Amino acid sequence: MVDTRMMADLLVALDGETAVHIILQVLKARPAVAPAIIGYACPGLTYAPARGMMERRCRGVLKTFDRGQGFGYIASPEIEAAFGMDVLVKNEQVGPFEVGEELSFSCALGEGNKPQAFELLTASGLVHPGHGSAGVGAGATAGHAPGSEWADWNNWQPGGSSASNGCAGTADDSDPKRRKLEIEESPIGEFSGIFKSYNESNGFGFIESSALKAQGYTIDVLLHSSQQTGILPGSIVNFTAYKSKEGQLMAKDVKIAPPGTTP
């Protein structure tokens, strides 16, 4: 039987970099445990980063809202693809928005690790006119963007694409749920590897590449559902590797490799 206490003591005794590496490897192998860890760590051990609220914004449509009950739901293809559900929004956040209106919002995990919307703005990134002069965000003025941190989001046009590196993305006409997340920042190059695993429920999988590991990238490459084209785990693939804005090693343009390709 595994001595969990001893394992915990060994992990605590490690230097920070090594401990983080081991924790990331565990999360990679067991992605289903991540929400429980996040739920414990935020805000129990830390606070949610402002960047997550200011830059990683999503868009959607207010699908339903019952003012008597004090809550409703936002339909968002990006969030539905990641969580398989609509986004909860409560009365204190929805303000003057009406059902059917397109909007932008920040997303955080609420009760039960389910997505919940905060900081609602119009689809063009402005405070809703109905908020008056005390709208979303301190000092915001109706009809004006809250500040320079929204500059990228304000470039987005309804039905089009955004310069934002958050949840907003380019629509795939064949399936709105598969909008590609515009999260690229640092291209690395073209590589081959083994499509190691894929979790349909969580919407992501991993590619193992010996060439990338030879360059010092010790973790496997994350493959988001927006880049999964039906390739089966175990296949040898070619792909483009890049680092997301958050520093995550990710894959795009994944294709079956020609016979004889070394992974």
XYZ file of C-alpha atoms in Angstrom:
263
model
C 0.000 0.000 0.000
C 1.288 3.467 -0.921
C 2.329 5.625 2.021
C 0.622 8.875 1.004
C 2.017 10.759 3.990
C 5.566 9.906 2.980
C 4.860 10.947 -0.600
C 3.484 14.288 0.602
C 6.523 14.880 2.831
C 8.884 14.112 -0.055
C 7.042 16.566 -2.316
C 7.120 19.312 0.311
C 10.867 18.813 0.758
C 11.607 19.362 -2.951
C 12.769 22.673 -4.375
C 10.025 24.768 -5.978
C 10.918 24.063 -9.617
C 11.058 20.290 -9.131
C 7.819 20.264 -7.115
C 6.005 22.245 -9.818
C 7.326 19.865 -12.506
C 6.023 16.816 -10.641
C 2.638 18.426 -9.971
C 2.306 19.328 -13.663
C 3.119 15.753 -14.646
C 0.402 14.486 -12.300
C -2.119 16.960 -13.745
C -1.130 15.918 -17.251
C -1.747 12.254 -16.445
C -4.879 12.909 -14.361
C -6.570 16.036 -15.858
C -9.853 15.218 -14.119
C -8.359 16.181 -10.745
C -7.466 19.724 -11.865
C -10.842 21.379 -11.013
C -10.713 20.080 -7.430
C -7.176 21.416 -7.013
C -8.118 24.805 -8.459
C -11.190 24.946 -6.238
C -9.024 24.405 -3.168
C -6.176 26.715 -4.166
C -8.332 29.700 -5.215
C -8.856 31.624 -3.052
C -7.759 29.343 -0.226
C -4.061 29.587 -1.101
C -3.987 32.358 -3.674
C -6.119 34.848 -5.567
C -7.276 34.632 -9.148
C -4.880 36.655 -11.353
C -6.192 39.956 -12.716
C -4.926 38.887 -16.132
C -7.501 36.108 -16.174
C -10.293 38.631 -15.652
C -8.943 41.384 -17.893
C -7.395 39.583 -20.882
C -8.905 36.119 -21.157
C -12.399 37.266 -22.060
C -15.033 35.160 -23.779
C -18.119 36.056 -25.778
C -21.608 34.645 -25.983
C -25.321 35.386 -25.922
C -27.517 35.795 -22.850
C -29.617 32.685 -23.376
C -31.983 32.791 -20.405
C -32.417 34.915 -17.301
C -35.009 34.799 -14.532
C -34.871 38.035 -12.549
C -37.151 36.543 -9.926
C -34.731 33.666 -9.326
C -31.745 35.962 -9.758
C -29.757 33.941 -12.267
C -29.594 32.782 -15.871
C -27.223 31.348 -18.465
C -24.962 32.575 -21.244
C -24.497 30.387 -24.314
C -20.819 30.496 -25.341
C -19.308 28.095 -27.904
C -15.844 28.391 -26.327
C -17.049 27.538 -22.831
C -19.448 24.844 -24.034
C -16.575 23.183 -25.900
C -14.414 23.208 -22.757
C -17.019 22.398 -20.071
C -19.983 20.960 -21.984
C -22.421 23.443 -20.453
C -23.658 27.036 -20.533
C -22.215 29.731 -18.250
C -24.029 30.709 -15.060
C -24.614 34.448 -14.600
C -26.164 36.023 -11.506
C -28.324 39.094 -11.040
C -25.537 41.300 -9.698
C -23.545 40.702 -12.874
C -26.209 40.742 -15.578
C -27.389 44.307 -14.879
C -29.422 45.742 -17.792
C -28.520 43.023 -20.310
C -31.564 41.350 -21.875
C -32.024 37.811 -23.186
C -30.736 37.560 -26.747
C -28.056 40.247 -26.382
C -24.525 39.380 -27.464
C -21.924 40.174 -24.829
C -18.387 39.616 -23.566
C -17.471 38.363 -20.108
C -14.761 37.032 -17.830
C -15.166 33.422 -16.754
C -14.199 31.821 -13.443
C -15.031 28.532 -11.757
C -17.930 28.878 -9.337
C -19.742 26.403 -7.102
C -19.114 22.818 -8.123
C -16.254 23.979 -10.384
C -18.775 25.134 -12.974
C -18.190 28.179 -15.216
C -19.622 31.464 -13.983
C -19.618 34.841 -15.763
C -18.302 38.092 -14.305
C -17.559 41.602 -15.576
C -20.134 41.622 -18.386
C -19.561 44.083 -21.239
C -21.197 44.585 -24.620
C -19.957 42.523 -27.587
C -17.749 45.440 -28.626
C -16.143 45.610 -25.165
C -18.045 48.601 -23.797
C -20.011 49.130 -20.607
C -23.718 48.620 -21.266
C -25.438 52.047 -21.625
C -28.028 50.948 -19.071
C -25.383 50.837 -16.339
C -25.163 54.621 -16.223
C -21.964 56.134 -14.908
C -21.364 53.424 -12.285
C -21.194 50.457 -14.606
C -18.998 47.420 -14.692
C -15.609 48.249 -13.208
C -14.649 51.187 -11.073
C -14.659 54.503 -12.873
C -16.276 53.065 -16.022
C -18.478 55.324 -18.082
C -21.396 54.020 -20.109
C -20.545 53.618 -23.771
C -16.788 53.804 -23.146
C -14.236 51.051 -22.755
C -13.104 50.691 -19.102
C -9.423 51.112 -19.892
C -6.415 50.253 -22.043
C -6.440 46.646 -20.835
C -9.489 46.125 -23.064
C -7.791 47.449 -26.208
C -7.387 44.058 -27.893
C -10.938 43.017 -27.102
C -12.342 46.200 -28.616
C -10.900 45.192 -32.004
C -13.338 42.286 -32.181
C -16.368 42.660 -34.427
C -19.544 40.608 -33.844
C -19.498 37.539 -36.062
C -15.815 38.023 -36.865
C -12.519 37.473 -35.143
C -10.655 39.154 -32.331
C -7.132 40.250 -31.754
C -7.593 39.146 -28.168
C -5.637 36.184 -26.876
C -8.444 35.121 -24.556
C -11.326 32.788 -25.274
C -12.531 34.716 -28.295
C -11.584 33.044 -31.545
C -12.259 32.544 -35.222
C -15.470 30.717 -36.016
C -15.328 27.405 -37.843
C -18.301 27.439 -40.217
C -18.708 23.655 -40.039
C -19.158 23.595 -36.257
C -19.409 26.693 -34.024
C -18.291 24.635 -31.036
C -14.906 24.115 -32.643
C -13.879 27.772 -32.864
C -10.117 27.947 -32.771
C -8.765 29.700 -29.702
C -6.465 32.520 -30.673
C -3.864 31.783 -28.049
C -0.660 31.522 -30.095
C 2.279 33.643 -29.134
C 5.634 31.907 -29.605
C 6.010 29.462 -32.542
C 8.638 26.750 -32.018
C 8.612 24.716 -35.243
C 7.460 21.583 -37.059
C 7.761 18.259 -35.249
C 6.655 14.633 -35.257
C 5.348 12.658 -32.313
C 2.969 10.046 -30.967
C -0.609 11.137 -30.300
C -0.450 9.757 -26.784
C -3.937 10.335 -25.379
C -7.157 12.277 -25.791
C -9.998 12.911 -23.335
C -13.211 13.732 -25.198
C -14.961 14.950 -22.047
C -12.207 17.389 -21.081
C -11.600 18.444 -24.676
C -7.835 17.961 -24.822
C -5.089 15.384 -25.190
C -1.296 15.077 -25.438
C 1.376 14.408 -28.040
C 4.757 12.990 -27.027
C 7.676 14.169 -29.174
C 11.242 12.952 -28.712
C 12.558 15.827 -30.857
C 10.940 18.422 -28.585
C 12.272 16.685 -25.487
C 15.742 16.774 -27.045
C 15.345 20.568 -27.189
C 14.633 20.692 -23.458
C 10.820 20.576 -23.448
C 10.269 17.909 -20.802
C 6.450 17.887 -20.826
C 4.166 16.527 -23.535
C 2.433 18.815 -26.019
C -1.171 19.820 -25.274
C -3.663 19.261 -28.106
C -6.873 21.282 -27.740
C -10.178 19.963 -29.123
C -10.203 22.768 -31.698
C -7.186 21.068 -33.320
C -8.406 17.478 -33.007
C -9.465 16.303 -36.480
C -10.481 12.745 -35.646
C -6.974 11.287 -35.390
C -6.867 8.285 -33.067
C -4.531 8.045 -30.057
C -1.499 5.923 -30.870
C -1.048 7.497 -34.302
C 2.256 9.049 -35.361
C 1.581 12.647 -36.350
C 3.248 15.769 -37.704
C 2.345 19.061 -36.027
C 3.363 22.650 -35.406
C 4.466 23.326 -31.829
C 4.117 26.702 -30.128
C 3.845 28.249 -26.713
C 0.574 29.887 -25.732
C 0.414 33.290 -24.079
C 0.402 31.473 -20.738
C 3.560 29.495 -21.624
C 1.749 26.210 -22.299
C 3.382 23.976 -24.933
C 0.658 23.358 -27.534
C 0.099 21.770 -30.965
C -1.736 22.873 -34.100
C -2.024 21.741 -37.746
C -1.904 18.097 -36.654
C -1.765 15.535 -39.493
C -1.065 11.824 -39.825
C 2.650 11.399 -40.501
C 3.932 9.507 -43.584
C 4.986 5.871 -43.019
C 8.442 5.546 -41.548
C 8.311 8.857 -39.635
C 10.234 8.793 -36.351
C 8.077 10.198 -33.520
